[in-house]
Coordinates of N, CA and C in Angstrom, one line a residue:
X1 N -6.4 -8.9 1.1 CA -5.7 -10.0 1.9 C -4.2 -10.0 1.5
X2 N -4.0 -9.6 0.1 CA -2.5 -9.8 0.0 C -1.7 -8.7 0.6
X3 N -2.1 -7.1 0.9 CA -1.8 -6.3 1.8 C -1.3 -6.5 3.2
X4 N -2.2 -7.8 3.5 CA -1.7 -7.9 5.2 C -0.4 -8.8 5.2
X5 N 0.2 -9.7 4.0 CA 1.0 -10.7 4.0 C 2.5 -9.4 3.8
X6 N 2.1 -8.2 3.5 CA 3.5 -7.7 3.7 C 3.7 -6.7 5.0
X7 N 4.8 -6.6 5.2 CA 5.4 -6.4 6.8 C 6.7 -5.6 6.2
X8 N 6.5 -4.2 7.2 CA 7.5 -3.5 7.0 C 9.1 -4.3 6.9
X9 N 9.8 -3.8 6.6 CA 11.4 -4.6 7.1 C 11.9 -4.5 8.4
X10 N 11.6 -3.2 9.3 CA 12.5 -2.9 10.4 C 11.4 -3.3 11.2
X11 N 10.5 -4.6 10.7 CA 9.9 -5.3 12.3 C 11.2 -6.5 12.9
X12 N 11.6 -7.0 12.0 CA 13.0 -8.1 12.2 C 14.0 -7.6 12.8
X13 N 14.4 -6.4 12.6 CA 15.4 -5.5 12.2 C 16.4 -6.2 13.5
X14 N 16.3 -6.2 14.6 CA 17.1 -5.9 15.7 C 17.0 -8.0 16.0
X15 N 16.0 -8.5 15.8 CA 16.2 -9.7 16.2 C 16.8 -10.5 14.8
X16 N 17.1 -10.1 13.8 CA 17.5 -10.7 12.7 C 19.2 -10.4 12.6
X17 N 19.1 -9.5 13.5 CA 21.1 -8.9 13.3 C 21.5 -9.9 14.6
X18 N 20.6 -9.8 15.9 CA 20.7 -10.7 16.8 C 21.0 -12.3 16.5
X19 N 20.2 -12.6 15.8 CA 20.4 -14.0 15.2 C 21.8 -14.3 14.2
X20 N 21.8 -13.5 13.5 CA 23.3 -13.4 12.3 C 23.6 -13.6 13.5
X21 N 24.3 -12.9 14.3 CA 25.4 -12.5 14.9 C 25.7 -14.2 16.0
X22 N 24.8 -14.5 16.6 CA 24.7 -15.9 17.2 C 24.9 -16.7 15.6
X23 N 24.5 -17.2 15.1 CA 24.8 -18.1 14.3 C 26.0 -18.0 13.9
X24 N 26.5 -16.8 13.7 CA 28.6 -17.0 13.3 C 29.0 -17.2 14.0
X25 N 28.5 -16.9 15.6 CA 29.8 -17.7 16.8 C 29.5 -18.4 16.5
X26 N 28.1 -19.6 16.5 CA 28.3 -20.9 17.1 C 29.0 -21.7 15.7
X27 N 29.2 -21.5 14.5 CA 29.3 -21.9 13.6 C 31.2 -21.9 13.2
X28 N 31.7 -20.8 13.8 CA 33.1 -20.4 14.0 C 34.0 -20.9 15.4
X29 N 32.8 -20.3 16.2 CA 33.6 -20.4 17.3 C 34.3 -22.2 17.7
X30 N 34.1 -23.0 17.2 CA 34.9 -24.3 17.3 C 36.1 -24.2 16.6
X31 N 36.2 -23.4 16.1 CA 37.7 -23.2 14.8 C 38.4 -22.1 15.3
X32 N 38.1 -20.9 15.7 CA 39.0 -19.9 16.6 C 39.5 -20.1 17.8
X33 N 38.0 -20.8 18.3 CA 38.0 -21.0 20.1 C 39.7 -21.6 20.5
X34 N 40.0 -22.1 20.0 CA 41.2 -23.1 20.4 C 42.7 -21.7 20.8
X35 N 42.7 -20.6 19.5 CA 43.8 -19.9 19.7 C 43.7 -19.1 21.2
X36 N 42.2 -19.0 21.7 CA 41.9 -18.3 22.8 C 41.7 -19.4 24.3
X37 N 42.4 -20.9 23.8 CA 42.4 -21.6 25.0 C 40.4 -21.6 25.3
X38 N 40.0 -21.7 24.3 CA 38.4 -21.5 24.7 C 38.0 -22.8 23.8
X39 N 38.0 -23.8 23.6 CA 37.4 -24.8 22.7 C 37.2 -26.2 23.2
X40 N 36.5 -27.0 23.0 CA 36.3 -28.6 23.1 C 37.4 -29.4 22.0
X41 N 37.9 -31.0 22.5 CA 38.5 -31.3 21.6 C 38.1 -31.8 20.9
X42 N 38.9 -31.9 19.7 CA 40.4 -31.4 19.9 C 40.8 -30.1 19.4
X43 N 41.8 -29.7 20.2 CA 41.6 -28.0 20.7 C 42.6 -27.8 19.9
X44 N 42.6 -28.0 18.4 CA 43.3 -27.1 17.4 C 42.4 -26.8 15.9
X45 N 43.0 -24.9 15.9 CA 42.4 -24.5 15.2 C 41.8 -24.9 13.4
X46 N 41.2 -24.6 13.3 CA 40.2 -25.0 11.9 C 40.4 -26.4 11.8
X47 N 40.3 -27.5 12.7 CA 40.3 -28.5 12.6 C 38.6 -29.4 12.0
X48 N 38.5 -30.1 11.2 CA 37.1 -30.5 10.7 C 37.1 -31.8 11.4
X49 N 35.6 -31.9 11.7 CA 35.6 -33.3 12.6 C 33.7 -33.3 11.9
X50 N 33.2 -35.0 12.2 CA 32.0 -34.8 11.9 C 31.1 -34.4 12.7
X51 N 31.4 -33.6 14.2 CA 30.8 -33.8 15.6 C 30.5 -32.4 15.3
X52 N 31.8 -31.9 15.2 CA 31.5 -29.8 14.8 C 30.8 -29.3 13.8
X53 N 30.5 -30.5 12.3 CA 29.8 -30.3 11.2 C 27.6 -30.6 11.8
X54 N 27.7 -31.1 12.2 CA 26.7 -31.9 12.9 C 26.1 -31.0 14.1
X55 N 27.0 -30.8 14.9 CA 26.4 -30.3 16.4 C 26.5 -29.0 16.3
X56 N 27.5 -27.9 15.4 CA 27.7 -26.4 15.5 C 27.7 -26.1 13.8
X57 N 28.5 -26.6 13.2 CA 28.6 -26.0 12.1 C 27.0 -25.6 11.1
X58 N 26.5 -26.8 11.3 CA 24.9 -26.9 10.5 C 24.1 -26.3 11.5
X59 N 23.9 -26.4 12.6 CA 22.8 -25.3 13.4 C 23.0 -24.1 13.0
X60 N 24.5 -23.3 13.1 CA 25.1 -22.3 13.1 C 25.0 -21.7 11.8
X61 N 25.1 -22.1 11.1 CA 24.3 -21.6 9.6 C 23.2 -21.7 9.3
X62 N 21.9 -22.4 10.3 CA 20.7 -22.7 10.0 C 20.3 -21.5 10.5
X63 N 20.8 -20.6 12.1 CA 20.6 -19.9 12.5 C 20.5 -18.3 11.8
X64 N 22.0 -18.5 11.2 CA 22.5 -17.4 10.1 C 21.5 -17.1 9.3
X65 N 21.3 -18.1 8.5 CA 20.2 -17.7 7.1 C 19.0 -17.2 8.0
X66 N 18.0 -18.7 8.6 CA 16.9 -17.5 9.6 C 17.2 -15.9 9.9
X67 N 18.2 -15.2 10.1 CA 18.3 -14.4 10.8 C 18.2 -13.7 9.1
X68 N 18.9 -13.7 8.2 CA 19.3 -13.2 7.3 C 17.7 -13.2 6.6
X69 N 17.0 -13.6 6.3 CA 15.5 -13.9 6.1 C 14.7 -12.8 6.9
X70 N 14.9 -13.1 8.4 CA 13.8 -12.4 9.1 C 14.2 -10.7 8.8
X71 N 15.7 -10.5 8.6 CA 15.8 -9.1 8.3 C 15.5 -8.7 7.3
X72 N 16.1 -9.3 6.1 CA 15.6 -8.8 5.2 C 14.2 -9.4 4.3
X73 N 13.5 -9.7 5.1 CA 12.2 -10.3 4.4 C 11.3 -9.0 4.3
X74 N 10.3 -8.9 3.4 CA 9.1 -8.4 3.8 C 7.9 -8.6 3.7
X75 N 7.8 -9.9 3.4 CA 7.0 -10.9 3.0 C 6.4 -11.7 4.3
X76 N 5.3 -11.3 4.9 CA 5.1 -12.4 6.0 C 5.7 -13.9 5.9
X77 N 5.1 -14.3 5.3 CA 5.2 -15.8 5.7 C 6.6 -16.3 5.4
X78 N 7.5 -15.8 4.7 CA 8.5 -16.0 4.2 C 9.3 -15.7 5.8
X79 N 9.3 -14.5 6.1 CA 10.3 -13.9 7.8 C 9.7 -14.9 8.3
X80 N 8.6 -15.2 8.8 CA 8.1 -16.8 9.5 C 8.7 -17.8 9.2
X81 N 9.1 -18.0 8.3 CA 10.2 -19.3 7.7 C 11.5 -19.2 8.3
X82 N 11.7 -17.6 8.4 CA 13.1 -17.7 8.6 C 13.3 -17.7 10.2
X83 N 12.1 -17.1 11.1 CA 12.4 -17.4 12.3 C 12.1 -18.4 12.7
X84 N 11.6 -19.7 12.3 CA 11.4 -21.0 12.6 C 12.4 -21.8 12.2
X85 N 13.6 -21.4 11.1 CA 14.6 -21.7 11.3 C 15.6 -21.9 11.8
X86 N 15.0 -20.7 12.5 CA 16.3 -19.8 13.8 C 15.9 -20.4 15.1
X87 N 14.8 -21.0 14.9 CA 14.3 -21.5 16.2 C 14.9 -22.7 16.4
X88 N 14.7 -23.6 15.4 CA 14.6 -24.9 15.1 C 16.1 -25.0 15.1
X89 N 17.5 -24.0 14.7 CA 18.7 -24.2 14.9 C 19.2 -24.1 16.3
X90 N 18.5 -23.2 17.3 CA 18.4 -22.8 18.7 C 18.6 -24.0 19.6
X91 N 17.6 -24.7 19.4 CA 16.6 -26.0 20.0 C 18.0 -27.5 19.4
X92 N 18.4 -27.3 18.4 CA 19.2 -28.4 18.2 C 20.5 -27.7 18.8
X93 N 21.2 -26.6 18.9 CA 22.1 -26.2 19.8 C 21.8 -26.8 21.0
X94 N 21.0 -26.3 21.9 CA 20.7 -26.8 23.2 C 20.8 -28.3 23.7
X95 N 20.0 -29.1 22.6 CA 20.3 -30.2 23.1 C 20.4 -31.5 21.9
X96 N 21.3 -30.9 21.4 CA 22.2 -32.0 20.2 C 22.5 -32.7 20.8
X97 N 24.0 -32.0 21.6 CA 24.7 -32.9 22.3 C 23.9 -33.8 23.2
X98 N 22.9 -33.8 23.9 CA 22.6 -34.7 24.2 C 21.9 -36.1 23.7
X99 N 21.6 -35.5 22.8 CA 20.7 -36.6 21.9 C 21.6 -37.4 20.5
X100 N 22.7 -36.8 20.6 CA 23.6 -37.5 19.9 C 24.0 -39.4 20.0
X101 N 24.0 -38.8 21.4 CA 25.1 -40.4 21.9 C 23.9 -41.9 21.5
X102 N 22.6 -41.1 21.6 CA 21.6 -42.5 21.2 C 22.1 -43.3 19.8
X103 N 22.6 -42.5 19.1 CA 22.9 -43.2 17.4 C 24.2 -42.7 17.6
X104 N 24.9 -44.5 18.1 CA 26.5 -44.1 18.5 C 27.2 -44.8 16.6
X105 N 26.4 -45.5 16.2 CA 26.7 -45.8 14.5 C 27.0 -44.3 13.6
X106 N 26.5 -43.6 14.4 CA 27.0 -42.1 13.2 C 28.3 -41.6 13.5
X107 N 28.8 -41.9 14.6 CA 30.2 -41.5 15.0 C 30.4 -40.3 15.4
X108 N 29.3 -39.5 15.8 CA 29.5 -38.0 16.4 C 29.6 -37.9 17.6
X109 N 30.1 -37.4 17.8 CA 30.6 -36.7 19.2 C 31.2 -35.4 19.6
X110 N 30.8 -34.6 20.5 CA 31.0 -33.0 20.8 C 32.3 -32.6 21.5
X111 N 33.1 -34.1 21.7 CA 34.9 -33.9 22.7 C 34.3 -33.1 23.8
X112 N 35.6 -32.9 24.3 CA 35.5 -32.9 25.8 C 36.3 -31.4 25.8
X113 N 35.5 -30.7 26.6 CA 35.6 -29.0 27.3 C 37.1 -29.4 27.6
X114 N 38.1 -28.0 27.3 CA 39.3 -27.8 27.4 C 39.3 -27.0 28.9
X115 N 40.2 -27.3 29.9 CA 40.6 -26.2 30.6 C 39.9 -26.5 32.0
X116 N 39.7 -25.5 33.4 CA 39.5 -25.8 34.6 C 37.9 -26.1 34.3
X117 N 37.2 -26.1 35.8 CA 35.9 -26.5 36.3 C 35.0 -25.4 35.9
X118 N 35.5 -24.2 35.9 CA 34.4 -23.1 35.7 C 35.0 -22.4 34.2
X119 N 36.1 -23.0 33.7 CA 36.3 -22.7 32.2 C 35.2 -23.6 31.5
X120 N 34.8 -25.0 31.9 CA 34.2 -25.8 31.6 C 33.1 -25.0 31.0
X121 N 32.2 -25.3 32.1 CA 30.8 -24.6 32.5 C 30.7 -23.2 31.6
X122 N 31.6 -22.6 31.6 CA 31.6 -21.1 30.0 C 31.6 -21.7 29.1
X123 N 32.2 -22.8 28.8 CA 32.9 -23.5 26.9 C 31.0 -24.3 26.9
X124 N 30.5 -24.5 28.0 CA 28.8 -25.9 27.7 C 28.1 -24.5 27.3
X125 N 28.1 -23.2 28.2 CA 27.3 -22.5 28.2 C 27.5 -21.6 26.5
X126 N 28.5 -21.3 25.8 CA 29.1 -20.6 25.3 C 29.0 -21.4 23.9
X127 N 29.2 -23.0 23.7 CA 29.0 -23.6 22.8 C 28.0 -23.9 22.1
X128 N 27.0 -24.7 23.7 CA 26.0 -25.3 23.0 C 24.6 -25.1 23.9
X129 N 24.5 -25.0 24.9 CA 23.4 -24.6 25.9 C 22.6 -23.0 26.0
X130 N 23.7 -22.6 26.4 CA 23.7 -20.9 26.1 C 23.5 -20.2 25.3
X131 N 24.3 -20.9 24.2 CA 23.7 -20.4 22.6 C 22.4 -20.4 21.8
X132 N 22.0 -21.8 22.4 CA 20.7 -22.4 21.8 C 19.5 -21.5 22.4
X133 N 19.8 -21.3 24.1 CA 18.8 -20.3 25.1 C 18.3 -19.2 23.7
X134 N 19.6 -18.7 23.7 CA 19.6 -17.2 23.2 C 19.3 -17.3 21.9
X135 N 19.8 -18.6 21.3 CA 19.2 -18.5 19.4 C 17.7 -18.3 19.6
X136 N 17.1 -19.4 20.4 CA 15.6 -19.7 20.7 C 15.0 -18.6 21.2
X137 N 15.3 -17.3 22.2 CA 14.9 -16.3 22.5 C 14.6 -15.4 21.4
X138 N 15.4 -14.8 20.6 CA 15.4 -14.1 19.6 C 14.6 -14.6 18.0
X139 N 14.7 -15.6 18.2 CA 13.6 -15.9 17.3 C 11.9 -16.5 17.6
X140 N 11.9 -17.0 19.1 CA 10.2 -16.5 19.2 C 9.8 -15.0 19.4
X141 N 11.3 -14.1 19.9 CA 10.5 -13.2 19.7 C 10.7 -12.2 18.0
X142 N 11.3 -12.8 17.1 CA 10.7 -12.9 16.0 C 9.5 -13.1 15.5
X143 N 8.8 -14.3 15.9 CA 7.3 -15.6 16.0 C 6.7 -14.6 16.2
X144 N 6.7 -13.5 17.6 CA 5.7 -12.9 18.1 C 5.3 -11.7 17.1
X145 N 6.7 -10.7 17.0 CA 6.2 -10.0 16.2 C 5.8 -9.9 14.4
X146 N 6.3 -11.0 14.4 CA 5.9 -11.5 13.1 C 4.3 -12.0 12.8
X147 N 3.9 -12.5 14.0 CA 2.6 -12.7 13.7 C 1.4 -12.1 14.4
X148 N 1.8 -10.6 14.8 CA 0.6 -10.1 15.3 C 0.2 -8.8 13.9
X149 N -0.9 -8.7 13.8 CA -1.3 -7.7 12.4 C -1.6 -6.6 13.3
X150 N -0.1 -5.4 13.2 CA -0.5 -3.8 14.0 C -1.3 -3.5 13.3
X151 N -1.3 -2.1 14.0 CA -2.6 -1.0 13.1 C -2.1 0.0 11.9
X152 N -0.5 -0.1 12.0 CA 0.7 0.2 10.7 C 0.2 -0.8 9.5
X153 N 0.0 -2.6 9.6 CA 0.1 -3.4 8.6 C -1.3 -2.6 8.3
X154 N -2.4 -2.3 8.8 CA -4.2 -2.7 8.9 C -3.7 -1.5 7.6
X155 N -3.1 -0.5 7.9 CA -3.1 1.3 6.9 C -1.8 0.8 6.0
X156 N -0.8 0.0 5.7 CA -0.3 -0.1 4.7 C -0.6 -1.5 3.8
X157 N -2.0 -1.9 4.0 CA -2.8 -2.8 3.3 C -3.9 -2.2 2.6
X158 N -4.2 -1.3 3.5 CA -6.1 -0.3 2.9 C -4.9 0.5 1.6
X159 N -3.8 0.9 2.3 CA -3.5 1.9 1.2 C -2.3 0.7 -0.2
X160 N -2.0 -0.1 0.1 CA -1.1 -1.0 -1.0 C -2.0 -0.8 -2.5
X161 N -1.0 -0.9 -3.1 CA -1.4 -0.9 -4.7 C -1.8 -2.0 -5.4
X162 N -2.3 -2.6 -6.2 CA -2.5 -4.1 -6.8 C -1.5 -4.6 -6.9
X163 N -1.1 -5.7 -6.9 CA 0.2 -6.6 -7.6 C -0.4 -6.1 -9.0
X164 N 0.6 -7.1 -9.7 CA 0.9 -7.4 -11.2 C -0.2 -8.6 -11.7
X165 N -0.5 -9.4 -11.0 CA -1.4 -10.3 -11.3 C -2.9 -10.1 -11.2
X166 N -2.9 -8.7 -10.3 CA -4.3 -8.5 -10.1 C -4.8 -6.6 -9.9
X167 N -4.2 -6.6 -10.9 CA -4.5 -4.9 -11.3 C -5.7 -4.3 -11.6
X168 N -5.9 -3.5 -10.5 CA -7.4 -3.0 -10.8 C -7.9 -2.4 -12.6
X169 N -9.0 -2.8 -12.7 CA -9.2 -2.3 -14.3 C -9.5 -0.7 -14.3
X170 N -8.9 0.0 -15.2 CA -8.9 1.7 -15.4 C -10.4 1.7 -15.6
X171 N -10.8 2.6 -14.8 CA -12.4 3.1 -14.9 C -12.4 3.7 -16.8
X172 N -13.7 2.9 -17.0 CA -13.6 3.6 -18.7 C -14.7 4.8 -18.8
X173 N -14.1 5.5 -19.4 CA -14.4 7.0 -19.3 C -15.9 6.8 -20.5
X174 N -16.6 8.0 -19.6 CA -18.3 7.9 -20.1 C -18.5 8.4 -21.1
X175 N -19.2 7.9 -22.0 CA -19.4 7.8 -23.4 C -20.2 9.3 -23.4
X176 N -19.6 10.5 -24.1 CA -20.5 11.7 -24.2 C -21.5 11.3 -25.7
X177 N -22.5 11.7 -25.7 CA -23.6 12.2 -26.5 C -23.0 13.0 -27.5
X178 N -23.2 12.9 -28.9 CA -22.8 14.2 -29.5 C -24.1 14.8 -29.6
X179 N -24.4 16.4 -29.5 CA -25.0 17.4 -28.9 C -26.1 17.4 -30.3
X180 N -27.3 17.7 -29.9 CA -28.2 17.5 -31.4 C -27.9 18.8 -31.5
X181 N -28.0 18.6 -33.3 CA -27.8 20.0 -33.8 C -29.1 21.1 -33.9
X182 N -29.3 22.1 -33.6 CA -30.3 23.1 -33.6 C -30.5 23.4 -35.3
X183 N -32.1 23.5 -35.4 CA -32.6 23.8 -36.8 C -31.9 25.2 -37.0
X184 N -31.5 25.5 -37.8 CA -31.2 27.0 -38.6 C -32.0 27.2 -38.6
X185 N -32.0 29.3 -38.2 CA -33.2 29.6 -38.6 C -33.1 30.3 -40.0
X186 N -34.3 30.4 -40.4 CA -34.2 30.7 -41.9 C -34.0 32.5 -41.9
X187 N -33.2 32.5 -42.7 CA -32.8 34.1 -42.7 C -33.7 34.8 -43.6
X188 N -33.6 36.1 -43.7 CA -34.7 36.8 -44.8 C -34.0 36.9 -45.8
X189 N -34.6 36.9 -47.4 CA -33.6 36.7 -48.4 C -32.7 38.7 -48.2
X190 N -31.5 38.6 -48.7 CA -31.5 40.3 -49.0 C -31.9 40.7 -50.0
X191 N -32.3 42.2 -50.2 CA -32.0 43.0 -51.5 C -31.6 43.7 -51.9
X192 N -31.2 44.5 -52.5 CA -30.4 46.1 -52.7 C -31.0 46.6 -52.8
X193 N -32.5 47.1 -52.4 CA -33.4 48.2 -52.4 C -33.6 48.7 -50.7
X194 N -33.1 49.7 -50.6 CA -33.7 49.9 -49.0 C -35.0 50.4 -48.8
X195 N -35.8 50.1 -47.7 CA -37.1 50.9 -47.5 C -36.4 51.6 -46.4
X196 N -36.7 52.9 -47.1 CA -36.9 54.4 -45.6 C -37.8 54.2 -44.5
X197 N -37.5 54.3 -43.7 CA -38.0 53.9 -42.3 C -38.4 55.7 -41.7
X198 N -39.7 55.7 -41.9 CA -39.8 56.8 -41.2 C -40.6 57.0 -39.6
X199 N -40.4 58.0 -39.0 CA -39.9 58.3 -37.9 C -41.3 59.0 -37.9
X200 N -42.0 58.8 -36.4 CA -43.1 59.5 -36.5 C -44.8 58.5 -36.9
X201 N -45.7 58.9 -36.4 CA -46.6 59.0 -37.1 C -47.2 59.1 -38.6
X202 N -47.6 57.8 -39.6 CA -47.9 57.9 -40.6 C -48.9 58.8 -40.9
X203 N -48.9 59.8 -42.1 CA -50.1 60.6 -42.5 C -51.6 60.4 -42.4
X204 N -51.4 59.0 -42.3 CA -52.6 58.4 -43.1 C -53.3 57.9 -41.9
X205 N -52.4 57.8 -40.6 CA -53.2 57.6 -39.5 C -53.4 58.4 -38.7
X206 N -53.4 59.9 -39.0 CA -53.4 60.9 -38.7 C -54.9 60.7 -38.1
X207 N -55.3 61.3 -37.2 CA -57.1 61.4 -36.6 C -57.4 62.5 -37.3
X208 N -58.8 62.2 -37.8 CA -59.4 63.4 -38.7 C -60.2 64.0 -37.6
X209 N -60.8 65.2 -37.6 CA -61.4 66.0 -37.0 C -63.0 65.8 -36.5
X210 N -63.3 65.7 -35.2 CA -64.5 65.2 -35.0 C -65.7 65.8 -35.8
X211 N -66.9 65.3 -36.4 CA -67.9 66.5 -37.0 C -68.5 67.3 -36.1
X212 N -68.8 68.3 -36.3 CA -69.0 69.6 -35.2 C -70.7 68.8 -35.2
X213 N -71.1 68.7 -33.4 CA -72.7 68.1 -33.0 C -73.6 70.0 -33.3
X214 N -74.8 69.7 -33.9 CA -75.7 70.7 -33.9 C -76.5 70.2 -32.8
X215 N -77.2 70.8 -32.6 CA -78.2 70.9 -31.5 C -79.8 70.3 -31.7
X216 N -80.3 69.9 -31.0 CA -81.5 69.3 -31.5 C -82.4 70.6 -32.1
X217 N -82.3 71.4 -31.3 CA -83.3 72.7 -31.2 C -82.5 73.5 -32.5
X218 N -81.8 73.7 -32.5 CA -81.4 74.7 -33.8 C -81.6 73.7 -35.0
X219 N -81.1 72.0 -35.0 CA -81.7 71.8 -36.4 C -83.3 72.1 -36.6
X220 N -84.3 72.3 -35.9 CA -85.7 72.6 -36.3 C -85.9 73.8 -36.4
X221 N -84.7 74.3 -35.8 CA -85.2 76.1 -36.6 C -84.1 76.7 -37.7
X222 N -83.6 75.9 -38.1 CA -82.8 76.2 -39.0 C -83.4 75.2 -40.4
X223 N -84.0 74.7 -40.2 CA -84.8 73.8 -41.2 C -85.8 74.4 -41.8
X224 N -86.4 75.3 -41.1 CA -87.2 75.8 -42.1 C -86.9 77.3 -42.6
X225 N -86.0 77.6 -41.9 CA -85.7 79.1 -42.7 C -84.4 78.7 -43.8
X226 N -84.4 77.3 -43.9 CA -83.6 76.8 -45.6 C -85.1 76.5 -46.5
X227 N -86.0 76.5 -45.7 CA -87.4 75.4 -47.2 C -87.4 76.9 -47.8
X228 N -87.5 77.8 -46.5 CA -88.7 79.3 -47.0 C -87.4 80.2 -48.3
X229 N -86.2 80.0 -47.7 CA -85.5 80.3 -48.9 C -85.7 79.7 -50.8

């Protein structure tokens, strides 16, 4: 589970530089706008009022950090923090200024567009309406790709290593047997006497010579010419 909560970096990549980049106009552009004939009053430069702190300055850095999060995060839930940021700074661009004037005890107010009828309509679009569109765009589609699980997170979760807190235990290596030892065999004592080993056929088992068979008929005639001797 904790595999799926991390997210490459270059999923943000292009909507988090998008976001930076909106969040320093809207957060600047009331302090420059004036040398370019482009600003609400009062139309001089770096001037601090509580209406620019309130309605551009604090969106406009709410937007910044979101953006700065969604890029450099790689921590799910964390880049989700920061494009809900970016959202939620978008959404008060768009329509601050309108919902200001209900709490007229806070004393904010956004002055009044410098310049003709269609310079106007750029300075509403450019300040606060336009900006917020486009903060809000770029950070749901942050939302989106932040919260779908590709088949990149599915293979850099199966393959992630333990954290620190939860490290797989080293397989413990198998207990060998020490080997039983084999009886000695018993040797023959030595001596310094050698027996001659001979070669051949022993004398003694030599085959002795069959007895020669006589005949039935010659022992009875040879039996009695030994008595008559």
């Amino acid at each position: 589970m904790n595999g799926m909560l991390r997210i490459p970096r270059s999923r943000g990549a292009v909507s988090g530089v998008a976001l930076i980049l909106l969040g320093a106009w809207g957060a600047l552009i009331p302090f420059v706008g004036p040398y370019f004939h482009y600003a609400y009053t009062p139309d001089t430069g770096w001037t601090y009022t509580s209406g620019r702190f309130w309605l551009e300055i604090l969106p406009g850095a709410g937007a910044l950090a979101g953006g700065l999060i969604v890029l450099l995060s790689s921590y799910r839930p964390f880049a989700l923090f920061g494009a809900w940021l970016a959202a939620l700074s978008g959404c008060w661009f768009a329509v601050g200024g309108i919902l200001v004037p209900a709490w007229p005890r806070l004393g904010v107010t956004t002055g009044e567009p410098v310049g003709g009828t269609m310079l106007r309509s750029v300075e509403q679009i450019g300040f606060f309406t336009g900006l917020g569109i486009a903060i809000v765009f770029f950070a749901t589609l942050s939302l989106g790709r932040l919260s779908v699980v590709s088949v990149r997170d599915t293979k850099l979760a199966a393959g992630a290593k333990p954290t620190a807190g939860a490290r797989a235990k080293p397989a413990e290596p198998a207990e060998e047997k020490p080997a039983e030892p084999k009886p000695a065999e018993p040797k023959a004592p030595r001596t310094g006497v050698r027996v001659p080993v001979r070669r051949g056929r022993p004398a003694a088992e030599k085959e002795e010579p069959a007895p020669e068979r006589v005949h039935f008929a010659q022992r009875w005639l040879v039996r009695p010419f030994r008595n008559s001797q």
